[in-house]
Amino acid sequence: MKTLTAALILAAAATAAGAQPIEARLDVTQDAAGPRIEPTVYGHFVEHAGTGVYGGLWVGPESAIPNTRGWRNDVVQALKHIGVPVMRWPGGCFADDYDWRDGIGDPAQRPVRRNRWWGGLESNRVGTHEFMDFAEQLGSEVYISGNMGSMPPRAAAQWLDYMTADDASTLAQERRRNGRDKPWKVKYFGVGNESFGCGGNMSPEHQADMHNQYATFLWSSTRVASGDGEGDDRRVEVLMQRSAKQMDALTLHYYSVPDNWTKHGDATGFDAGAWARTLKAALGIEKRIDALSAIMDKHDPAKRVALYVDEWGTWYDTPAGASALWQQNSLRDALVAAVTFNVFHAHTDRVKMANIAQMVNVLQSMALTDGPRMVLTPTYYAFDLYRPFKGATPLKATLQAPAFRTGDVELPTVQVSAARGTDGKLVLALVNLHPERAARVATNLSAAVTGRVLTGAAMDAHNTFEQPQAVVPAAFSAKPGSQGLVLALPPRSVVVVEMQAPR
Ligand code: AHR
């Protein structure tokens, strides 16, 4: 691995851009800024869409592609490395059109259905038993997304019983006959998805009443109410007013789109304007978290109900001929992930889970596959860099950094997060959002740091099957000098470092 030192970074950036580095100042305290960063904030989302499951994760036990009971070994191994604390499945919009009974029993007898939202046919080859096996291979908690849009409450309750009953009930016996003796643990159960849209086009009042009805029969799991995804404060208000007692968490969906929902924008080959608009959109998640938290605080001042951002990430145009929701993933996506993590760290009082959309081959994914080939994305490496933040306690920190403009978009040049890791180390994440200028961050710290930096040769640098190492982390270190510890951030970069002693 290459090692980037402060002097090298600043010299290279100044020569390349002919510009002096941006000067910033960071002061970190030892005071906690909130409760711990739940590891589940680094959660994932798997939907039956495009090649997100079939091909991307599941190839079947008969496949020549190395697999364990059907799940590809290359992807499982990569995911285990970053750690998957929780996975949401089977949708998304797919969930509200899914009958769990289609996915159990003899695979040869399972019905084939239309995938109403994402096109093509759903073989149901991957159902409950297969997904639970995948979760066990990864060591992940499961977050089952239940159907409130098109199945009765009894179906949801029976699915939960089928998975979790440890008695002589008919459903538990059926599960045993289908090959699983021990019950599974289902820690989280979603009561519908996007009930404002694909989950049933319900008014807030109707959804709240439906939620209460369904949740009544799902008390053995953490009950997650589908919340906002279109900037609708009123829905959240109504849900909190009418249903707070029947929920343990409420969701927010937040996608970052460079242009608009008709023409999203391209995943690569974009200009500095699209870079800036995408990062601006990503930073905008904080406003939604603030707005939802304020409503939740009114109805739930004790903060019993958590906020789960159970779909987030970038959404670009799908290239012609690609599978549904497929998109390339560039350095820009890694920065979107990093600034989003930093926002989550600043809101640990409510944000207890987040699930990036989605795991493989769909939207902002960890990996892309093509037959036997797999490549890890810059977003994967952002998750990798941020591993020390899982379970860490966020610390109060003050950053003074100038803003920069691209057209009419203003962005901070630098964004940071500081925390005390579970091992006692100080961990810092710093993002330089400027696409061309390095940043020099002076700090009040006076010990050496080591860690990694993620950057690339261009804003849209990305990994391909032919060049899988175009965007990979490099070692990063810095030692305190006469002015204390100064961190040199390359242009368009994410740096995560750790320090043994706080000062
Ligand atoms: O992640 C893709 C889709 O986005 C999900 O199915 C849906 O919940 C959201 O609109």
mmCIF file of N, CA, C and O and ligand atoms in Angstrom, residues 45 47 88 91-94 118 193-194 198 253 255 311 315 325 357-358 362-363, ligand 1:
data_model
loop_
_atom_site.group_PDB
_atom_site.id
_atom_site.type_symbol
_atom_site.label_atom_id
_atom_site.label_comp_id
_atom_site.label_asym_id
_atom_site.label_seq_id
_atom_site.Cartn_x
_atom_site.Cartn_y
_atom_site.Cartn_z
ATOM 1 N N PHE A 45 -28.998 -2.939 2.603
ATOM 2 C CA PHE A 45 -30.340 -3.167 2.081
ATOM 3 C C PHE A 45 -30.219 -4.041 0.833
ATOM 4 O O PHE A 45 -29.416 -3.753 -0.058
ATOM 5 N N GLU A 47 -32.599 -5.833 -2.093
ATOM 6 C CA GLU A 47 -33.950 -5.926 -2.667
ATOM 7 C C GLU A 47 -33.918 -6.828 -3.898
ATOM 8 O O GLU A 47 -32.913 -6.871 -4.629
ATOM 9 N N ARG A 88 -31.502 -5.360 5.481
ATOM 10 C CA ARG A 88 -32.947 -5.238 5.252
ATOM 11 C C ARG A 88 -33.293 -5.992 3.975
ATOM 12 O O ARG A 88 -32.625 -5.839 2.954
ATOM 13 N N GLY A 91 -37.364 -5.956 0.272
ATOM 14 C CA GLY A 91 -37.533 -4.687 -0.439
ATOM 15 C C GLY A 91 -37.628 -3.629 0.613
ATOM 16 O O GLY A 91 -37.589 -3.962 1.809
ATOM 17 N N GLY A 92 -37.790 -2.448 0.220
ATOM 18 C CA GLY A 92 -38.191 -1.782 -0.965
ATOM 19 C C GLY A 92 -39.642 -2.064 -1.427
ATOM 20 O O GLY A 92 -40.443 -2.737 -0.777
ATOM 21 N N CYS A 93 -39.896 -1.441 -2.566
ATOM 22 C CA CYS A 93 -41.215 -1.590 -3.190
ATOM 23 C C CYS A 93 -41.574 -3.065 -3.357
ATOM 24 O O CYS A 93 -42.743 -3.446 -3.247
ATOM 25 N N PHE A 94 -40.572 -3.896 -3.613
ATOM 26 C CA PHE A 94 -40.824 -5.326 -3.806
ATOM 27 C C PHE A 94 -41.545 -5.924 -2.597
ATOM 28 O O PHE A 94 -42.380 -6.832 -2.734
ATOM 29 N N TRP A 118 -39.691 -3.861 -10.557
ATOM 30 C CA TRP A 118 -38.361 -3.760 -11.172
ATOM 31 C C TRP A 118 -38.222 -4.595 -12.437
ATOM 32 O O TRP A 118 -37.148 -4.685 -13.017
ATOM 33 N N ASN A 193 -43.504 -0.507 3.405
ATOM 34 C CA ASN A 193 -42.418 0.311 2.848
ATOM 35 C C ASN A 193 -43.026 1.417 1.998
ATOM 36 O O ASN A 193 -43.923 1.152 1.182
ATOM 37 N N GLU A 194 -42.553 2.622 2.192
ATOM 38 C CA GLU A 194 -43.027 3.763 1.394
ATOM 39 C C GLU A 194 -44.541 3.694 1.196
ATOM 40 O O GLU A 194 -45.044 3.675 0.059
ATOM 41 N N CYS A 198 -45.284 3.404 -3.474
ATOM 42 C CA CYS A 198 -45.381 2.006 -3.955
ATOM 43 C C CYS A 198 -45.940 1.060 -2.897
ATOM 44 O O CYS A 198 -46.415 -0.025 -3.238
ATOM 45 N N HIS A 253 -36.331 7.682 4.071
ATOM 46 C CA HIS A 253 -35.613 7.318 2.840
ATOM 47 C C HIS A 253 -35.048 8.597 2.246
ATOM 48 O O HIS A 253 -35.775 9.595 2.141
ATOM 49 N N TYR A 255 -32.502 9.821 -0.973
ATOM 50 C CA TYR A 255 -31.615 9.567 -2.116
ATOM 51 C C TYR A 255 -30.984 10.873 -2.595
ATOM 52 O O TYR A 255 -31.647 11.925 -2.598
ATOM 53 N N GLU A 311 -33.131 3.541 3.768
ATOM 54 C CA GLU A 311 -32.694 3.597 2.360
ATOM 55 C C GLU A 311 -31.999 4.934 2.179
ATOM 56 O O GLU A 311 -32.598 5.982 2.445
ATOM 57 N N TRP A 315 -28.547 8.024 -6.629
ATOM 58 C CA TRP A 315 -29.421 7.378 -7.630
ATOM 59 C C TRP A 315 -29.181 8.105 -8.952
ATOM 60 O O TRP A 315 -29.559 9.264 -9.115
ATOM 61 N N LEU A 325 -31.806 -0.541 -12.145
ATOM 62 C CA LEU A 325 -31.162 0.245 -11.079
ATOM 63 C C LEU A 325 -29.642 0.046 -10.998
ATOM 64 O O LEU A 325 -29.025 0.421 -10.005
ATOM 65 N N ALA A 357 -28.606 1.849 0.062
ATOM 66 C CA ALA A 357 -29.298 1.213 -1.053
ATOM 67 C C ALA A 357 -28.352 1.199 -2.248
ATOM 68 O O ALA A 357 -28.005 2.271 -2.722
ATOM 69 N N GLN A 358 -27.990 -0.015 -2.651
ATOM 70 C CA GLN A 358 -28.228 -1.322 -2.093
ATOM 71 C C GLN A 358 -26.922 -2.118 -2.115
ATOM 72 O O GLN A 358 -25.896 -1.580 -2.514
ATOM 73 N N VAL A 362 -26.967 -2.716 -7.566
ATOM 74 C CA VAL A 362 -28.160 -1.868 -7.543
ATOM 75 C C VAL A 362 -27.816 -0.569 -6.815
ATOM 76 O O VAL A 362 -27.314 -0.599 -5.680
ATOM 77 N N LEU A 363 -28.055 0.566 -7.492
ATOM 78 C CA LEU A 363 -27.814 1.900 -6.922
ATOM 79 C C LEU A 363 -26.394 1.977 -6.333
ATOM 80 O O LEU A 363 -25.440 1.516 -6.966
HETATM 81 O O1 AHR B 1 -34.114 1.275 -3.582
HETATM 82 C C1 AHR B 1 -34.959 1.342 -4.684
HETATM 83 C C2 AHR B 1 -36.374 1.756 -4.312
HETATM 84 O O2 AHR B 1 -36.367 3.060 -3.819
HETATM 85 C C3 AHR B 1 -37.048 0.979 -3.226
HETATM 86 O O3 AHR B 1 -37.621 -0.189 -3.691
HETATM 87 C C4 AHR B 1 -38.090 1.923 -2.741
HETATM 88 O O4 AHR B 1 -38.422 1.732 -1.386
HETATM 89 C C5 AHR B 1 -37.497 3.297 -3.006
HETATM 90 O O5 AHR B 1 -38.371 4.113 -3.664
#
